[in-house]
XYZ file of C-alpha atoms in Angstrom:
374
model
C 0.006 0.158 -0.163
C 3.046 2.412 0.840
C 3.934 2.566 -3.144
C 0.760 3.288 -4.672
C 0.844 6.379 -1.568
C 4.163 7.754 -2.744
C 2.997 7.931 -6.363
C -0.053 9.501 -5.705
C 1.950 12.547 -3.798
C 4.779 12.899 -6.357
C 4.764 16.154 -7.535
C 3.317 16.485 -11.136
C 6.048 19.228 -12.972
C 4.228 20.802 -15.901
C 6.658 22.882 -18.474
C 4.378 25.702 -20.253
C 6.133 26.765 -23.290
C 4.876 30.441 -24.801
C 7.029 31.328 -28.164
C 5.569 34.673 -28.577
C 3.606 37.403 -27.008
C 0.005 36.473 -27.905
C 0.896 32.946 -26.200
C 0.846 34.545 -22.744
C -2.692 35.628 -23.149
C -3.729 31.926 -23.592
C -1.127 30.813 -20.906
C -2.275 33.086 -18.082
C -5.597 31.471 -17.156
C -3.356 28.129 -17.078
C -0.889 29.252 -14.754
C -3.739 30.445 -12.352
C -5.500 27.149 -12.146
C -2.475 25.061 -11.524
C -1.447 27.528 -8.848
C -4.875 27.417 -7.334
C -4.687 23.445 -7.260
C -1.228 23.558 -6.133
C -2.867 25.755 -3.150
C -5.549 24.004 -2.844
C -3.030 20.619 -1.925
C -2.995 18.939 -5.454
C 0.599 17.610 -6.085
C 0.975 19.960 -9.225
C 3.274 22.435 -9.806
C 4.862 24.802 -13.051
C 7.367 26.612 -14.868
C 6.697 28.867 -17.437
C 9.299 28.828 -20.357
C 9.811 31.923 -22.910
C 11.804 30.932 -26.395
C 12.750 34.628 -26.834
C 14.726 36.930 -24.798
C 14.179 38.558 -21.424
C 14.788 42.121 -23.187
C 12.158 41.418 -25.915
C 10.406 44.675 -26.372
C 7.016 42.925 -26.997
C 6.764 41.684 -23.572
C 6.079 45.213 -22.019
C 5.766 45.078 -17.951
C 2.111 45.775 -18.333
C 1.551 42.844 -20.124
C 1.873 40.473 -17.273
C 0.470 42.910 -14.752
C -2.572 43.604 -17.027
C -2.702 39.232 -16.978
C -1.896 38.870 -13.099
C 0.770 36.377 -13.977
C 4.292 36.216 -13.370
C 7.173 36.766 -15.782
C 8.538 33.368 -17.641
C 10.786 31.475 -14.940
C 13.259 30.843 -17.792
C 14.135 32.656 -20.937
C 15.618 30.656 -23.800
C 17.282 33.668 -25.556
C 16.418 32.749 -29.103
C 16.067 36.025 -31.049
C 16.059 35.239 -35.143
C 13.898 36.162 -38.271
C 15.034 32.812 -39.958
C 12.394 30.064 -39.153
C 14.529 27.283 -39.681
C 17.604 28.770 -37.691
C 15.012 29.575 -34.641
C 13.707 26.287 -34.844
C 17.348 24.801 -34.146
C 18.017 26.847 -31.787
C 14.950 26.633 -29.733
C 15.784 23.045 -29.855
C 19.029 23.252 -28.761
C 18.020 25.686 -25.643
C 15.148 23.940 -24.977
C 17.039 20.334 -24.405
C 19.379 22.289 -22.106
C 16.397 23.430 -20.243
C 14.763 19.767 -19.880
C 18.406 18.672 -18.694
C 18.265 20.638 -15.940
C 14.412 21.202 -14.594
C 12.746 18.029 -13.576
C 9.586 17.836 -15.995
C 6.756 15.219 -16.555
C 4.324 17.224 -19.122
C 5.222 19.785 -21.542
C 2.473 22.233 -22.670
C 2.916 24.058 -25.985
C 0.675 26.905 -27.303
C -0.889 27.248 -30.906
C 1.894 26.434 -34.113
C 4.777 28.975 -34.185
C 8.086 27.214 -35.185
C 9.324 27.704 -31.592
C 6.293 25.574 -30.477
C 6.998 23.146 -32.867
C 10.548 22.750 -31.486
C 9.536 22.318 -28.241
C 7.218 19.448 -29.421
C 10.076 17.563 -30.996
C 12.568 17.808 -28.246
C 10.091 16.697 -25.955
C 8.967 13.379 -27.646
C 12.935 12.900 -27.944
C 13.139 13.032 -24.042
C 10.196 10.238 -23.844
C 8.178 13.193 -22.035
C 4.335 13.625 -22.302
C 3.490 16.472 -24.623
C -0.041 18.312 -24.836
C -0.960 20.570 -27.202
C -3.154 23.335 -26.456
C -5.714 24.697 -29.007
C -4.918 21.481 -30.938
C -6.617 20.537 -34.664
C -6.743 23.869 -35.966
C -6.100 23.949 -39.869
C -5.764 25.804 -42.710
C -5.462 22.935 -45.149
C -2.685 25.075 -47.235
C 0.621 23.009 -46.905
C 2.316 25.815 -48.434
C 1.681 27.930 -45.071
C 4.665 27.249 -42.464
C 2.269 26.910 -39.512
C 0.054 24.660 -41.183
C 2.990 22.244 -41.300
C 3.878 23.135 -37.542
C 0.406 22.297 -36.720
C 0.628 18.772 -38.177
C 3.994 17.923 -36.588
C 2.458 18.803 -32.878
C -0.802 17.403 -33.472
C 1.269 13.980 -34.873
C 3.665 14.134 -31.674
C 1.084 15.102 -28.814
C 0.192 12.900 -26.387
C -2.555 15.111 -25.458
C -4.950 17.158 -27.814
C -6.819 19.997 -26.176
C -8.760 21.314 -28.835
C -11.295 24.092 -28.706
C -14.624 22.833 -30.312
C -16.018 19.775 -32.399
C -14.392 20.578 -35.856
C -10.855 20.478 -34.284
C -11.974 16.911 -32.292
C -13.086 15.911 -36.159
C -9.508 16.661 -37.453
C -7.384 15.179 -35.385
C -9.481 11.843 -35.341
C -9.380 12.102 -39.238
C -5.498 12.448 -39.033
C -5.181 9.345 -36.703
C -5.613 10.635 -32.965
C -6.862 8.048 -30.663
C -9.979 9.298 -28.933
C -8.231 8.926 -25.385
C -6.144 11.209 -26.547
C -8.424 13.927 -27.735
C -10.246 16.448 -25.065
C -12.405 19.638 -26.142
C -11.764 21.764 -23.348
C -13.082 24.679 -24.698
C -11.574 28.061 -25.876
C -8.659 29.114 -23.381
C -8.528 32.870 -24.521
C -12.328 32.896 -22.873
C -10.799 32.271 -19.806
C -8.654 35.412 -20.209
C -11.316 37.384 -21.418
C -13.913 36.470 -19.001
C -11.339 37.265 -16.020
C -10.326 40.718 -17.456
C -13.822 42.190 -18.675
C -14.564 44.322 -15.337
C -10.833 45.179 -15.587
C -10.669 47.065 -18.488
C -8.797 50.208 -19.088
C -10.381 53.275 -21.292
C -7.487 54.579 -23.357
C -6.490 58.217 -23.072
C -7.146 58.131 -26.983
C -10.728 58.347 -26.349
C -10.399 61.924 -25.267
C -7.259 62.540 -27.731
C -9.563 61.566 -30.617
C -12.628 62.296 -29.430
C -13.865 58.762 -30.029
C -17.329 57.559 -28.602
C -18.206 54.057 -27.849
C -19.806 52.206 -30.989
C -19.164 54.856 -33.071
C -15.749 53.808 -34.712
C -14.109 50.994 -36.319
C -10.827 49.192 -35.088
C -8.478 48.090 -37.726
C -5.794 45.292 -37.524
C -2.742 44.193 -39.845
C -0.566 41.602 -39.584
C -0.257 39.097 -41.918
C 2.986 39.321 -43.876
C 1.339 38.335 -47.290
C -1.388 41.039 -47.125
C 1.085 43.791 -46.340
C 3.475 42.763 -49.060
C 1.004 43.431 -51.849
C 0.788 46.928 -51.184
C -1.665 47.698 -54.231
C -4.114 45.467 -52.907
C -4.103 46.659 -49.705
C -3.902 50.319 -51.071
C -7.218 49.028 -52.595
C -8.775 47.363 -49.502
C -8.063 50.896 -47.085
C -9.530 52.843 -49.326
C -12.443 50.640 -50.321
C -12.928 51.002 -46.313
C -12.705 54.360 -46.153
C -15.268 55.135 -48.799
C -17.551 52.624 -47.668
C -17.557 53.790 -44.030
C -18.696 57.327 -44.352
C -17.628 60.286 -43.287
C -18.445 60.520 -39.651
C -16.822 56.921 -38.942
C -13.345 56.868 -37.150
C -10.810 54.045 -38.183
C -8.614 53.257 -35.059
C -5.759 51.375 -36.418
C -3.413 49.423 -33.915
C -0.570 48.901 -36.218
C 2.927 47.588 -35.128
C 6.311 47.884 -37.018
C 6.298 46.845 -40.851
C 2.384 47.152 -40.947
C 2.592 50.492 -39.672
C 5.362 51.791 -41.937
C 3.311 50.130 -44.893
C 0.369 51.736 -44.098
C 0.844 55.413 -42.905
C 1.663 56.540 -46.816
C -1.457 54.912 -47.827
C -3.743 56.768 -45.162
C -1.713 59.953 -45.404
C -4.553 62.390 -45.927
C -7.563 60.465 -44.655
C -8.899 62.916 -41.812
C -10.434 59.919 -40.290
C -8.122 57.259 -40.208
C -5.705 57.225 -37.266
C -2.912 54.875 -36.423
C -2.112 54.613 -32.944
C 0.632 53.466 -30.696
C 0.715 50.212 -29.107
C -1.951 49.836 -26.492
C -1.511 47.665 -23.179
C -3.669 44.608 -22.910
C -6.485 46.224 -21.021
C -6.666 49.130 -22.967
C -6.950 47.248 -26.374
C -9.483 45.122 -24.946
C -11.428 48.182 -24.199
C -11.042 49.739 -27.475
C -12.061 46.283 -29.164
C -14.957 45.554 -27.053
C -16.705 49.232 -27.470
C -16.306 49.325 -31.234
C -18.704 49.634 -33.787
C -17.062 47.179 -35.774
C -13.574 45.467 -36.309
C -11.543 44.688 -39.307
C -8.820 42.339 -39.020
C -6.518 39.644 -39.973
C -5.895 38.021 -36.795
C -7.840 34.809 -35.317
C -7.670 35.861 -31.801
C -9.316 39.323 -32.338
C -12.026 37.462 -34.388
C -12.449 35.329 -31.089
C -12.484 38.240 -28.868
C -15.123 39.866 -31.190
C -17.319 36.959 -30.860
C -17.146 36.955 -27.088
C -18.013 40.382 -27.061
C -20.817 40.523 -29.963
C -18.689 42.859 -32.049
C -19.031 42.722 -35.702
C -16.061 41.584 -37.519
C -14.698 41.566 -40.856
C -11.584 39.064 -41.255
C -9.561 39.670 -44.091
C -8.827 36.092 -45.240
C -10.723 33.239 -46.896
C -10.337 30.845 -44.500
C -10.154 31.004 -40.270
C -8.547 27.882 -38.224
C -11.286 29.171 -35.685
C -14.654 28.376 -37.921
C -16.742 28.964 -35.001
C -16.573 32.330 -35.004
C -18.387 32.288 -38.481
C -20.735 29.306 -37.817
C -21.866 31.052 -34.485
C -20.145 33.872 -34.140
C -19.685 37.930 -35.233
C -17.225 36.693 -37.713
C -17.457 37.224 -42.037
C -14.899 36.265 -43.866
C -14.079 38.682 -47.312
C -10.530 37.464 -48.218
C -8.500 40.038 -49.756
C -11.303 41.340 -51.834
C -11.740 45.011 -51.828
C -14.967 45.159 -53.289
C -16.295 42.482 -50.855
C -14.911 44.207 -47.865
C -16.504 47.214 -49.072
C -19.857 45.639 -48.888
C -19.219 44.013 -45.507
C -18.036 47.766 -44.131
C -21.320 48.970 -45.460
C -23.327 46.292 -43.455
C -21.332 46.748 -40.325
C -22.070 50.834 -40.510
C -25.771 50.420 -41.221
C -26.445 48.200 -38.264
C -27.383 45.044 -40.544
C -25.074 42.572 -39.227
C -25.841 38.891 -38.813
C -27.055 38.040 -35.271
C -24.333 35.975 -33.347
C -24.099 33.604 -30.522
C -21.239 32.034 -28.010
C -19.742 28.721 -29.362
C -19.921 25.710 -27.041
C -17.758 25.910 -24.220
C -16.400 29.528 -24.365
C -17.528 29.342 -20.713
C -14.244 30.651 -18.789
C -13.513 27.160 -17.794
C -11.040 25.680 -20.150
C -7.899 25.991 -17.709
C -9.547 24.431 -14.895
C -10.547 21.265 -16.946
C -6.983 21.082 -18.569
C -5.599 20.908 -14.762
C -7.914 18.213 -14.279
C -7.099 16.237 -17.170
C -3.464 16.318 -16.304
C -3.966 15.395 -12.662
C -5.806 12.548 -13.788
C -3.605 11.521 -16.612
C -0.617 11.184 -14.428
């Protein structure tokens, strides 16, 4: 009887790997859930590992304060543009981590090259690998992220999916039913946790913005930014379709900002703003008339808030935002975009609802599964 008791009391050491800034928004509720379980006497603990450097400018101090989470325990310090080089360096550094820190389960998030690198090393070390937001697909094998998704899901012992569609995908690709858990959308855990903590940005006063009377525009996809002539046509379509009295607030960084700025020069109601804190940006999007974006996360947040959303892509990895939510896909077609903007401005948007298990309890389900699987 003594051996089973000792096994039961053995600490379950979790390693959560974040590859880029957006990953922290999804790992924050998981770190809180593990800490809560530990405080309740459960034999579970975690370390948070970031693939990048400690001085990464995208990781502003306010991010961790806003999310109410601690900074990473370990930084792998990898910072390079070439994806193959990044993959190799993350593999090397993460192997050193696993040789230093006791680890039973590694949880990787989404579909970055660094995520795939950590997944490969985890399985080479014969450790349990869990994939958070498994089963998302574009079905475009020319996309690097699609290859990452296939590799990570194929290696994973535990596949935590956000919806039934993702369950079907990984099952068709050969995953055993015992490996697949529809835990829900963990981004909703963060949104629900912070719903009453959002901060009204100062720019509401400086730009004279009024709730529900402006449109938020975000842009990050490299293919969209690279095709400058089509991007110009799309932005002009937005400007013409929205009317004179509605302002466009563009939250842009780096190359997107540099590319869009010359296009919107002279447009009186198009404002490119400096990056906002997480809670400020959350307020901006939650109180918008509508959102135009190429970000899956922003589209999911829009569905949660019931805000009309136009996605500048022909597909989405989270189809529930279209089937149930407030999201509409227009591809890179300026005419379709203009028609959608007209619908948005006129108030004739489709009705939407919350998809199944967007209830804010995803992290609790994951922790319980990890404890049961030990």
